[in-house]
Structures are given as C-alpha cells and as structure tokens.
Short mmCIF file of C-alpha atoms in Angstrom, two decimals:
data_model
loop_
_atom_site.label_atom_id
_atom_site.label_comp_id
_atom_site.label_asym_id
_atom_site.label_seq_id
_atom_site.Cartn_x
_atom_site.Cartn_y
_atom_site.Cartn_z
CA MET A 1 -68.32 17.32 -10.46
CA SER A 2 -68.91 16.26 -6.51
CA VAL A 3 -69.35 12.85 -5.24
CA LYS A 4 -69.86 10.87 -2.30
CA ASP A 5 -68.64 7.50 -2.38
CA PRO A 6 -71.48 5.54 -0.37
CA GLU A 7 -69.42 2.21 0.55
CA GLN A 8 -66.19 3.89 1.39
CA GLN A 9 -67.08 7.39 3.37
CA ASN A 10 -67.25 5.18 6.57
CA LYS A 11 -63.98 4.01 6.36
CA THR A 12 -62.16 7.17 6.00
CA SER A 13 -62.77 10.02 8.66
CA VAL A 14 -65.63 12.64 9.80
CA THR A 15 -63.76 15.20 7.73
CA LYS A 16 -65.57 16.01 4.34
CA VAL A 17 -65.02 13.46 1.53
CA GLU A 18 -65.00 14.73 -2.01
CA GLY A 19 -64.34 13.25 -5.37
CA SER A 20 -66.07 11.84 -8.40
CA GLY A 21 -65.44 8.43 -7.12
CA GLN A 22 -61.75 9.33 -7.23
CA ASN A 23 -58.98 9.43 -4.85
CA PRO A 24 -58.62 12.93 -6.25
CA GLN A 25 -55.19 15.16 -6.53
CA GLU A 26 -55.82 16.57 -2.91
CA TYR A 27 -57.14 13.46 -0.97
CA ALA A 28 -60.42 13.28 1.03
CA ILE A 29 -59.14 12.48 4.92
CA GLY A 30 -56.56 15.63 4.92
CA GLY A 31 -54.56 14.13 2.02
CA CYS A 32 -52.35 15.35 -0.47
CA SER A 33 -52.35 17.63 -3.75
CA THR A 34 -48.77 16.29 -4.41
CA PRO A 35 -48.43 14.78 -8.03
CA ALA A 36 -47.50 11.14 -7.64
CA MET A 37 -44.07 11.40 -8.54
CA MET A 38 -40.75 12.70 -6.96
CA ASP A 39 -38.20 15.27 -8.68
CA ASP A 40 -35.54 17.01 -8.35
CA SER A 41 -37.13 19.04 -5.65
CA THR A 42 -38.35 16.05 -3.57
CA PRO A 43 -36.27 16.80 -0.02
CA ASN A 44 -33.50 14.30 0.66
CA THR A 45 -34.72 11.78 3.31
CA THR A 46 -32.42 12.35 6.07
CA GLN A 47 -33.67 16.18 6.63
CA LEU A 48 -37.81 15.48 5.80
CA MET A 49 -38.45 17.50 8.96
CA GLU A 50 -37.19 20.75 7.60
CA ALA A 51 -39.72 19.80 4.35
CA VAL A 52 -42.43 19.36 6.97
CA VAL A 53 -41.69 22.78 8.59
CA ALA A 54 -41.51 24.60 5.78
CA ARG A 55 -43.53 27.89 5.15
CA GLU A 56 -45.24 26.54 1.76
CA ASN A 57 -45.45 23.17 2.98
CA LEU A 58 -47.64 24.40 6.01
CA VAL A 59 -49.72 26.58 4.30
CA LYS A 60 -50.83 24.31 1.68
CA ALA A 61 -52.00 21.83 4.69
CA LEU A 62 -53.33 24.55 6.65
CA LYS A 63 -55.78 25.31 3.52
CA ARG A 64 -56.44 21.73 3.53
CA VAL A 65 -57.48 21.16 6.98
CA GLU A 66 -59.66 24.01 7.31
CA ARG A 67 -61.24 23.27 3.98
CA ASN A 68 -61.84 19.54 5.44
CA LYS A 69 -63.31 21.33 8.62
CA GLY A 70 -64.42 17.71 11.08
CA ALA A 71 -64.79 17.08 14.10
CA ALA A 72 -62.94 18.66 17.15
CA GLY A 73 -60.65 16.45 18.92
CA ILE A 74 -59.76 16.04 23.18
CA ASP A 75 -59.39 19.99 23.02
CA ASN A 76 -62.57 20.91 21.75
CA ARG A 77 -61.14 23.02 19.12
CA GLY A 78 -62.22 23.37 15.58
CA THR A 79 -61.05 24.44 12.24
CA THR A 80 -61.76 27.71 12.52
CA GLU A 81 -59.83 28.20 15.83
CA LEU A 82 -56.51 26.92 14.23
CA ARG A 83 -54.93 29.82 12.40
CA ALA A 84 -55.47 31.84 16.30
CA LEU A 85 -54.06 28.48 17.50
CA LEU A 86 -50.79 28.57 15.39
CA ILE A 87 -50.11 32.42 16.31
CA GLU A 88 -49.85 31.61 19.79
CA GLN A 89 -48.29 28.32 19.58
CA TRP A 90 -46.31 27.47 16.32
CA PRO A 91 -43.07 28.91 17.00
CA LEU A 92 -42.70 26.48 19.97
CA VAL A 93 -44.38 23.55 18.24
CA LYS A 94 -41.97 24.10 15.32
CA GLU A 95 -38.93 23.84 17.32
CA GLN A 96 -39.70 20.83 19.07
CA LEU A 97 -40.41 19.22 15.46
CA LEU A 98 -37.02 20.33 14.42
CA ASP A 99 -35.58 18.91 17.62
CA GLY A 100 -37.59 15.71 17.69
CA THR A 101 -39.11 16.40 21.34
CA PHE A 102 -42.64 17.10 19.94
CA LYS A 103 -45.29 14.74 21.69
CA PRO A 104 -48.90 14.42 20.02
CA GLN A 105 -52.11 14.32 21.97
CA PRO A 106 -54.68 11.50 21.73
CA VAL A 107 -57.25 11.19 19.53
CA LYS A 108 -61.01 11.13 20.68
CA ARG A 109 -62.58 8.10 19.96
CA VAL A 110 -65.78 7.88 18.21
CA GLU A 111 -67.73 4.99 17.10
CA ILE A 112 -69.96 4.95 13.85
CA PRO A 113 -72.22 2.43 12.49
CA LYS A 114 -70.70 0.02 9.80
CA PRO A 115 -72.54 -0.13 6.30
CA GLY A 116 -72.69 -4.32 7.12
CA GLY A 117 -73.26 -4.33 11.05
CA GLY A 118 -71.48 -3.48 13.97
CA MET A 119 -69.41 -0.21 14.55
CA ARG A 120 -66.45 1.52 12.89
CA LYS A 121 -63.65 2.95 15.47
CA LEU A 122 -62.53 6.31 14.49
CA GLY A 123 -59.77 8.39 15.98
CA ILE A 124 -60.19 12.05 15.83
CA PRO A 125 -57.00 14.18 16.50
CA THR A 126 -56.68 17.78 17.49
CA VAL A 127 -57.02 20.23 14.99
CA LEU A 128 -52.97 20.93 15.48
CA ASP A 129 -52.07 17.38 15.21
CA ARG A 130 -54.51 17.23 12.12
CA LEU A 131 -51.99 19.66 10.41
CA ILE A 132 -48.93 18.24 11.30
CA GLN A 133 -50.18 14.68 10.35
CA GLN A 134 -51.26 16.65 6.93
CA ALA A 135 -47.73 18.43 6.71
CA LEU A 136 -45.79 14.95 7.20
CA HIS A 137 -48.55 13.48 4.38
CA GLN A 138 -47.73 15.71 1.83
CA ILE A 139 -43.71 15.22 1.91
CA LEU A 140 -44.40 11.71 2.77
CA SER A 141 -46.96 10.58 -0.02
CA PRO A 142 -44.59 11.34 -2.95
CA ILE A 143 -41.67 9.48 -1.89
CA PHE A 144 -43.77 6.30 -1.40
CA GLU A 145 -46.53 6.73 -3.97
CA MET A 146 -43.83 5.99 -6.80
CA GLY A 147 -43.26 2.69 -5.73
CA PHE A 148 -46.95 1.50 -5.15
CA SER A 149 -48.70 -1.21 -7.01
CA GLU A 150 -50.32 -0.50 -10.45
CA GLN A 151 -53.35 -2.50 -8.50
CA SER A 152 -53.93 -0.69 -5.73
CA PHE A 153 -56.29 2.34 -5.46
CA GLY A 154 -57.38 3.60 -2.23
CA PHE A 155 -56.37 7.24 -1.03
CA ARG A 156 -54.02 7.59 -3.86
CA PRO A 157 -53.70 10.86 -5.80
CA GLY A 158 -55.55 10.16 -9.19
CA ARG A 159 -57.11 6.77 -8.59
CA SER A 160 -60.50 5.85 -7.87
CA ALA A 161 -62.68 3.17 -6.59
CA HIS A 162 -64.73 3.59 -10.34
CA ASP A 163 -61.12 2.51 -11.42
CA ALA A 164 -60.80 -0.47 -9.18
CA VAL A 165 -64.17 -1.52 -9.93
CA LYS A 166 -63.83 -1.36 -13.81
CA ALA A 167 -60.48 -3.60 -13.54
CA ALA A 168 -62.42 -6.25 -11.74
CA GLN A 169 -64.51 -6.53 -14.57
CA ASN A 170 -61.78 -6.48 -16.83
CA PHE A 171 -60.31 -9.51 -15.14
CA ALA A 172 -63.76 -11.25 -14.89
CA GLU A 173 -64.13 -10.39 -18.80
CA SER A 174 -60.79 -12.44 -19.51
CA GLY A 175 -61.85 -15.26 -17.78
CA ASN A 176 -61.30 -15.40 -14.83
CA ARG A 177 -64.64 -16.19 -13.47
CA ILE A 178 -63.61 -17.03 -9.24
CA VAL A 179 -62.80 -14.13 -7.04
CA ILE A 180 -61.18 -14.45 -3.69
CA ASP A 181 -63.08 -12.08 -1.41
CA LEU A 182 -60.80 -11.24 1.53
CA ASP A 183 -61.79 -9.51 4.41
CA LEU A 184 -59.15 -8.11 7.41
CA ASP A 185 -60.17 -8.18 10.44
CA SER A 186 -60.31 -5.22 12.07
CA PHE A 187 -57.41 -4.06 9.71
CA PHE A 188 -56.86 -0.52 11.00
CA ASP A 189 -57.00 -1.79 15.32
CA ARG A 190 -54.57 -4.66 14.32
CA VAL A 191 -51.71 -3.11 12.66
CA ASN A 192 -48.22 -3.88 14.14
CA HIS A 193 -46.48 -0.70 14.82
CA ASP A 194 -43.01 -2.53 14.27
CA ILE A 195 -43.59 -3.98 10.94
CA LEU A 196 -44.86 -0.70 9.62
CA MET A 197 -42.26 1.70 10.80
CA ALA A 198 -39.83 -0.93 9.57
CA ARG A 199 -41.28 -0.37 6.11
CA VAL A 200 -41.68 3.38 6.72
CA ALA A 201 -37.99 3.29 7.74
CA ARG A 202 -37.14 1.80 4.35
CA LYS A 203 -37.37 4.71 2.22
CA VAL A 204 -37.31 7.81 5.10
CA GLU A 205 -33.80 8.13 6.74
CA ASP A 206 -34.60 11.17 9.06
CA LYS A 207 -35.09 9.88 12.80
CA ARG A 208 -37.18 12.83 13.60
CA VAL A 209 -39.94 12.30 11.11
CA LEU A 210 -39.76 8.13 12.13
CA LEU A 211 -40.26 9.26 15.99
CA LEU A 212 -42.60 11.52 15.70
CA ILE A 213 -44.90 8.96 13.10
CA ARG A 214 -43.93 6.37 15.67
CA ARG A 215 -45.76 8.61 18.57
CA TYR A 216 -48.61 9.09 16.31
CA LEU A 217 -49.40 5.50 16.26
CA GLN A 218 -48.86 5.36 20.26
CA SER A 219 -50.11 8.66 21.43
CA GLY A 220 -53.18 6.56 22.93
CA VAL A 221 -57.29 7.29 22.65
CA MET A 222 -59.42 9.21 25.37
CA ILE A 223 -62.57 7.36 25.94
CA ALA A 224 -64.62 8.89 28.25
CA GLY A 225 -61.95 10.84 29.88
CA VAL A 226 -59.55 8.47 30.03
CA LYS A 227 -56.24 7.72 28.25
CA MET A 228 -56.05 4.07 26.72
CA SER A 229 -52.88 3.09 25.24
CA THR A 230 -52.69 2.05 21.47
CA GLU A 231 -49.63 -0.99 21.39
CA SER A 232 -51.11 -2.06 17.77
CA GLY A 233 -53.02 -0.18 15.14
CA THR A 234 -53.36 3.10 13.29
CA PRO A 235 -56.39 4.95 14.17
CA GLN A 236 -58.85 6.08 11.00
CA GLY A 237 -59.53 10.17 11.20
CA GLY A 238 -55.93 11.46 10.65
CA PRO A 239 -54.85 12.33 7.65
CA LEU A 240 -51.75 10.01 8.11
CA SER A 241 -53.62 6.56 8.70
CA PRO A 242 -54.70 5.95 4.89
CA LEU A 243 -51.12 6.33 3.97
CA LEU A 244 -49.36 4.29 6.38
CA SER A 245 -52.04 1.68 5.38
CA ASN A 246 -51.05 1.64 1.96
CA ILE A 247 -47.41 1.37 2.93
CA LEU A 248 -48.03 -1.60 5.10
CA LEU A 249 -49.87 -3.53 2.32
CA ASP A 250 -47.54 -2.56 -0.13
CA ASP A 251 -45.62 -5.64 0.77
CA PHE A 252 -48.93 -7.48 -0.27
CA ASP A 253 -49.49 -5.88 -3.24
CA LYS A 254 -45.78 -7.08 -4.30
CA GLU A 255 -46.35 -10.44 -3.16
CA LEU A 256 -49.47 -10.94 -5.34
CA ALA A 257 -47.78 -9.38 -8.08
CA ARG A 258 -44.60 -11.51 -8.46
CA ARG A 259 -47.14 -14.77 -7.91
CA GLY A 260 -48.62 -13.26 -11.00
CA HIS A 261 -51.84 -13.12 -9.50
CA LYS A 262 -54.77 -10.80 -11.37
CA PHE A 263 -56.22 -8.06 -8.12
CA CYS A 264 -57.56 -5.03 -7.08
CA ARG A 265 -56.82 -3.58 -3.79
CA TYR A 266 -58.87 -0.43 -2.33
CA ALA A 267 -57.49 0.19 1.11
CA ASP A 268 -58.29 -2.83 2.94
CA ASP A 269 -60.61 -4.45 0.72
CA VAL A 270 -59.03 -7.36 -1.69
CA ASN A 271 -60.36 -9.28 -4.46
CA ILE A 272 -58.10 -11.81 -6.43
CA TYR A 273 -59.27 -13.27 -9.37
CA VAL A 274 -58.39 -16.79 -10.37
CA ARG A 275 -59.92 -19.30 -13.43
CA SER A 276 -60.98 -22.23 -10.99
CA LYS A 277 -62.60 -22.86 -7.58
CA LYS A 278 -59.61 -24.96 -6.93
CA ALA A 279 -57.03 -22.62 -7.56
CA GLY A 280 -59.19 -20.07 -5.68
CA GLU A 281 -59.18 -22.01 -2.42
CA ARG A 282 -55.21 -23.12 -2.89
CA VAL A 283 -54.72 -19.21 -3.40
CA LYS A 284 -56.65 -18.14 -0.42
CA ALA A 285 -55.13 -20.48 1.62
CA SER A 286 -51.32 -19.43 0.32
CA VAL A 287 -51.97 -15.78 0.88
CA THR A 288 -53.99 -15.91 4.18
CA ARG A 289 -50.47 -17.36 5.56
CA PHE A 290 -48.57 -14.73 3.98
CA LEU A 291 -51.00 -12.03 5.58
CA GLU A 292 -50.72 -13.22 8.98
CA HIS A 293 -47.36 -14.55 9.14
CA ARG A 294 -45.49 -11.71 7.22
CA LEU A 295 -47.44 -8.80 8.46
CA ARG A 296 -49.33 -10.05 11.42
CA LEU A 297 -52.70 -9.22 10.52
CA LYS A 298 -55.99 -11.68 10.45
CA VAL A 299 -58.08 -12.55 7.93
CA ASN A 300 -61.79 -12.84 8.69
CA ASN A 301 -62.72 -16.44 7.21
CA THR A 302 -66.23 -16.31 7.87
CA LYS A 303 -66.55 -13.37 5.66
CA SER A 304 -63.69 -14.14 3.19
CA GLU A 305 -65.01 -15.81 0.31
CA VAL A 306 -64.15 -18.35 -2.49
CA ASP A 307 -66.94 -17.52 -5.10
CA ARG A 308 -68.17 -16.17 -8.51
CA PRO A 309 -68.01 -12.48 -8.87
CA TRP A 310 -71.55 -12.18 -9.52
CA ASN A 311 -72.25 -13.43 -5.59
CA ARG A 312 -70.05 -11.07 -4.23
CA LYS A 313 -69.59 -7.20 -3.91
CA PHE A 314 -66.83 -4.90 -4.36
CA LEU A 315 -67.07 -1.25 -3.35
CA GLY A 316 -70.63 -1.39 -3.53
CA TYR A 317 -70.79 -3.10 -6.72
CA SER A 318 -71.46 -6.50 -8.32
CA MET A 319 -71.36 -7.63 -11.70
CA THR A 320 -73.69 -9.98 -14.44
CA TRP A 321 -72.96 -13.67 -15.30
CA HIS A 322 -72.60 -12.68 -18.66
CA LYS A 323 -69.36 -13.64 -20.87
CA LYS A 324 -68.55 -9.72 -21.03
CA PRO A 325 -70.06 -9.03 -17.28
CA ARG A 326 -72.32 -5.67 -17.15
CA LEU A 327 -71.31 -3.73 -13.92
CA LYS A 328 -74.51 -3.41 -11.44
CA ILE A 329 -75.13 -2.02 -8.13
CA ALA A 330 -74.97 -4.69 -5.46
CA PRO A 331 -78.20 -5.58 -3.48
CA ASN A 332 -76.70 -4.80 -0.19
CA SER A 333 -76.05 -0.83 -1.51
CA LEU A 334 -79.80 -1.09 -2.64
CA LYS A 335 -80.73 -2.06 0.62
CA ARG A 336 -78.36 0.61 2.38
CA LEU A 337 -80.06 3.05 0.22
CA LYS A 338 -83.49 2.28 1.10
CA ALA A 339 -82.53 2.56 4.92
CA LYS A 340 -81.25 6.17 4.76
CA LEU A 341 -84.38 7.51 2.42
CA HIS A 342 -87.05 5.86 4.92
CA THR A 343 -85.03 7.50 7.73
CA LEU A 344 -85.55 11.11 5.48
CA PHE A 345 -88.67 10.27 4.53
CA ARG A 346 -89.83 9.81 8.47
CA LYS A 347 -88.08 13.44 8.95
CA GLY A 348 -89.88 15.03 6.08
CA ARG A 349 -93.59 14.46 7.48
CA GLY A 350 -95.31 17.51 7.69
CA ARG A 351 -92.42 19.34 5.68
CA ASN A 352 -93.01 21.51 2.63
CA LEU A 353 -92.48 18.99 -0.18
CA GLY A 354 -90.68 20.87 -2.35
CA ARG A 355 -88.34 22.54 0.21
CA PHE A 356 -87.41 18.60 1.48
CA ILE A 357 -86.81 17.31 -1.90
CA ARG A 358 -84.20 20.35 -3.03
CA GLU A 359 -82.81 20.45 0.85
CA ASP A 360 -82.60 16.85 2.00
CA LEU A 361 -83.52 14.25 -0.71
CA ASN A 362 -81.68 15.75 -4.07
CA PRO A 363 -78.57 15.70 -2.28
CA LEU A 364 -78.42 12.12 -1.07
CA LEU A 365 -79.68 10.91 -4.38
CA ARG A 366 -77.42 13.30 -6.84
CA GLY A 367 -74.18 11.81 -4.53
CA TRP A 368 -75.25 8.20 -4.71
CA ALA A 369 -76.26 8.31 -8.56
CA ASN A 370 -72.79 10.07 -9.32
CA TYR A 371 -71.23 7.25 -7.60
CA PHE A 372 -73.27 4.60 -8.73
CA HIS A 373 -72.95 5.60 -12.47
CA LEU A 374 -70.81 2.45 -13.71
CA THR A 375 -73.81 0.37 -13.75
CA GLU A 376 -75.21 -0.99 -16.93
CA VAL A 377 -78.27 -2.34 -15.47
CA LYS A 378 -80.69 0.40 -15.52
CA GLY A 379 -83.95 -1.60 -14.48
CA VAL A 380 -83.46 -1.30 -10.77
CA LEU A 381 -82.81 2.29 -11.24
CA GLU A 382 -86.23 2.92 -12.70
CA ASP A 383 -88.10 0.83 -10.04
CA LEU A 384 -86.39 3.17 -7.19
CA ASP A 385 -87.30 6.17 -9.20
CA LYS A 386 -90.98 5.00 -8.92
CA TRP A 387 -90.33 3.90 -5.05
CA ILE A 388 -89.43 7.12 -4.19
CA ARG A 389 -92.30 8.99 -5.97
CA HIS A 390 -94.65 6.41 -4.15
CA HIS A 391 -92.79 7.76 -1.01
CA LEU A 392 -93.49 11.31 -1.76
CA ARG A 393 -97.42 10.50 -2.17
CA CYS A 394 -97.45 9.09 0.90
CA LEU A 395 -95.88 12.13 2.36
CA LEU A 396 -98.42 14.21 0.61
CA TRP A 397 -101.71 11.64 1.86
CA ARG A 398 -100.46 11.90 5.13
CA GLN A 399 -99.93 15.62 5.34
CA TRP A 400 -103.56 16.16 4.10
CA LYS A 401 -104.93 13.99 7.31
CA LYS A 402 -108.55 14.84 6.62
CA PRO A 403 -110.85 13.03 4.42
CA GLY A 404 -111.95 16.86 2.91
CA THR A 405 -108.52 18.01 2.40
CA ARG A 406 -107.86 15.06 0.81
CA PHE A 407 -110.86 15.36 -1.57
CA LYS A 408 -110.42 18.70 -2.10
CA ARG A 409 -106.32 18.43 -3.37
CA LEU A 410 -107.33 15.29 -5.88
CA ALA A 411 -110.17 17.62 -7.04
CA THR A 412 -107.90 20.14 -7.40
CA ALA A 413 -105.25 17.81 -9.20
CA GLY A 414 -107.98 16.76 -12.07
CA ILE A 415 -109.36 13.13 -10.52
CA SER A 416 -113.31 13.72 -10.78
CA ARG A 417 -115.27 14.63 -8.16
CA GLU A 418 -116.96 10.89 -7.83
CA ARG A 419 -113.70 9.09 -7.77
CA ALA A 420 -112.09 11.69 -5.51
CA LYS A 421 -115.10 10.65 -2.98
CA SER A 422 -114.51 7.34 -3.18
CA SER A 423 -111.03 7.39 -2.84
CA VAL A 424 -110.77 8.89 0.45
CA SER A 425 -113.34 7.12 1.81
CA ASN A 426 -112.17 3.29 0.97
CA GLY A 427 -110.80 2.95 4.51
CA ARG A 428 -107.23 2.03 3.35
CA GLY A 429 -103.92 3.25 4.82
CA PRO A 430 -101.51 6.21 3.44
CA TRP A 431 -99.28 3.75 1.78
CA TRP A 432 -102.13 1.71 -0.04
CA ASN A 433 -103.51 5.14 -1.03
CA SER A 434 -99.85 6.70 -2.08
CA GLY A 435 -99.61 3.73 -4.45
CA ALA A 436 -103.61 3.64 -6.16
CA SER A 437 -104.15 5.04 -9.18
CA HIS A 438 -106.13 8.30 -7.91
CA MET A 439 -102.72 9.15 -6.67
CA ASN A 440 -100.50 8.23 -9.63
CA ASP A 441 -102.86 10.10 -11.92
CA ALA A 442 -103.69 13.18 -9.63
CA PHE A 443 -99.43 13.36 -9.03
CA ARG A 444 -97.55 12.03 -11.84
CA ARG A 445 -94.30 12.25 -12.59
CA LYS A 446 -94.11 15.75 -14.04
CA TYR A 447 -95.52 17.00 -10.99
CA PHE A 448 -92.06 15.76 -9.10
CA ASP A 449 -90.09 17.08 -12.16
CA LYS A 450 -91.62 20.52 -11.92
CA LEU A 451 -90.95 20.52 -7.92
CA GLY A 452 -86.76 19.54 -8.73
CA LEU A 453 -86.88 16.08 -8.12
CA ILE A 454 -83.76 14.14 -9.67
CA SER A 455 -84.25 11.02 -11.33
CA LEU A 456 -81.66 8.48 -10.97
CA LEU A 457 -81.88 6.95 -14.23
CA ASP A 458 -81.50 10.27 -15.62
CA GLN A 459 -78.96 11.44 -13.39
CA VAL A 460 -76.74 8.42 -13.77
CA ARG A 461 -76.95 9.02 -17.74
CA ARG A 462 -75.91 12.57 -17.07
CA VAL A 463 -72.92 11.79 -15.10
CA LYS A 464 -72.53 9.12 -17.89
CA ALA A 465 -72.29 11.40 -20.95
CA LEU A 466 -70.18 13.51 -18.93
CA ALA A 467 -67.40 11.11 -17.72
#
C-alpha cells in the first residue's frame, strides 16, 4: 500500500516519497534499505570510504536514486542519464573519493510553499552527488541508527509518522494533558556545521568521509546562476540531510530522556508531554536554553506553545479532550485538503467526469485517506464526501451550460419534465443548483460510485482493516 504524508512531504525533497505513513526500510528521500543494526559485516569506521565505493553498495544506491527520480541539479542531468555518466566518469570519481580530493558541486535552490505559509528552501544536488550521498547514507545509517532514541520517529527505517502520533496519544491518555509544541525556526537552514561534524566524528573515524560530508555541507547553492556560500545549514533535498538532522538532534533526544520527559520527535517537530501548565512553561524555557546554547538552534517562540493537545496539531493530527483521547484530523489539514481540491476542481472544468475522477481526483483522495486512516472521528469524513460530490455535481451543471442541455440531462436522470423545467429556469448559480434537491435526486451517490469515485470514509475503513 502506497501513501503520501501530506504534512511531511514538503519537508523532504522533490524526489518521490512513498510508504504507509512510515519511513520504511527504504527511505523516502534516497534513504537507506539497510536494517537499523550493526553486525559483523559493518565496516571499520576508519575505512568507511572503501565500503562507500564498494560495487554492491553503489549498485544499491544507483537503483535507489533511479527509482526516486527527482529533479535535475545545476548540471540539468536527470536520473535517466546517470548510468551513462558513471560509465564516463566513475573511475576518476572513485579515485578522488578514495584519495579525499572529490569536490561536490553546488546544489540548485528551489523554493516550495510551506503548509503553514511562507516558502521552504530545497537544495537539489546533481545526480552524481545524489548517488554519492545515497551511498554514504547506506553505510552511515546503520552505524548511527542503533543509538538513536526510541522516541525519534522521522526518517528512520521501520518507523513512521503514525507511530509518533500514536505515542503522543498514549502520553495524553496516561495523564500528560499538557503539550509543549516546539517549533525550531528554519532548522535545516540553521544547523551549525562544526557542532554537527563533532557529533558525526564521534562514530566516524575515516577522515575522508568526514571531509566529504563537510564539503557537502559547504558546497554552496546556485541561485540565478550565482554561487552562494553556505556557512550553516544542511540543505533539504539530498539523501544525507535527514540522517544528519537526526544525528544533530540526537543529543536533544538524549537530554529529554535523561530528564525523564515524555516526548515525540519527528525530524524538527517536537512535542513534549507534561501534567501541568506550570511544568510546561518551566520545561519549555529549559529546553529552549539547551537548544540555543548547546546546539545553536533557535526556537520560534511565536509558534511554540504550551497548551492542551486538542488545541494543537502534530503531523497533521489532533485529538479530542476525552479522558481516553481519540485521534482526529487537525482543522488545518482539512483546510489544506480543501484548498488542493478547489484547485483540482477548477482544472476539471470541461473534462470528462469519469476520467477526471480516475486520473486526477482519486489519487489525491486515496493518498490523503491512507495517511489519515488513524482518525477516530468519522463525521468529518462523511462531510467531506458530501462536499466532494457537491463539487462534482457543480462540474456537471457548469458543463451543460445551456438550459436546454440541463433540462435534457435532468430528465434523462429521472427528474420529471415539469420539475426539470422549473429547475433550469430558477435563476440560481451553479453552486446553489448543484446542492439543490433536483441535482441530488438526479445524481445520487450510486452514480459517482459507478464512475469509481473513492469515498474517504470507506477508504479509511479499508486501510484500518488492513493495518
């Protein structure tokens, strides 16, 4: 089952993101398919570069990069050109990697809208750099993965956004009815290179690998043909970025665990659960000092709050106020879905309705329902299904245009001639008519079921049954 996380996809890259609300064994952003453990086959950390360029590791990385596809970097080469590029350049690149002289190219700057407003900066590496980063990721991930916190869920094999949401629900159910919702201000742009590299060096002794990672961090970005240096940050868009972010924030996880806090972290989304508002304010001040002084990260105090869990959202979900809280879809998530659908319906004007449903509408609805299948409040899904059918009836009414055509269509659908005649001459607009009884009676749910329209409620139930 394939799913896209609507809340997190903008945090990754423009490459393909797959999974079932999870970070599966093979990562979304050029991730690692290596199990999260070290064994006797794990290379000596003083000779990691030999493992990085080993044929088996490179073949696995090549397949991953090709499967993820993604946009081209500053060289305008796509993944379909990667094999030819390797035939031409790999012997020299391999030699440079082994002797420590390889230099990455700058990343291509791309900006995409954030769900909450503003723009998110992505850095798209060249396809060759993406391959090398992926090969590095596959070797480094098992070395660090075994030491990461159990309460860290983002960009890790076998862990998911759904796991994080359920852990948050359990904390609230156990009596921790106050959440400290931390927002790290421009996290991926603020990562201090020296602090990050010091943490990588704790487990990596191969100086060539350390130098290569440093060069990737400082490779710069290309904006409108001008190279800009990068003194801080780890650009989102490359396979290494998620792992490096977890390496840096692992110190924060360990500090929270040492203090005995109950918390969930998914990348830079952090929720800490306590029992009182007073304790929440105290903990928020304390962890803010730790983040700013020890890790040189900035907490956005305008977006960070100490509040009840049902007043906040976490990874697109919220929860009810009950003693045993139920998961629900956060209002902002519903708002974003409707905004996407509004854009889609505008594109659907003039299209064959069945083809529009199958090719455009259903893929969006299926992915959204698969991600939000944890919801335990179903009424909102019923309302959304009705709202979607209302819009589809509006498309039909607009497509018919002339009163004669509308009269004929209504009569063919079983509406009496007298009622059809009065309906098409009522002087009302498309939205009113598409919600009126004549359109609802003529085009009931069964009509859209025959066209293959996915019901969000039915899809959520189906995914729950399979989970």
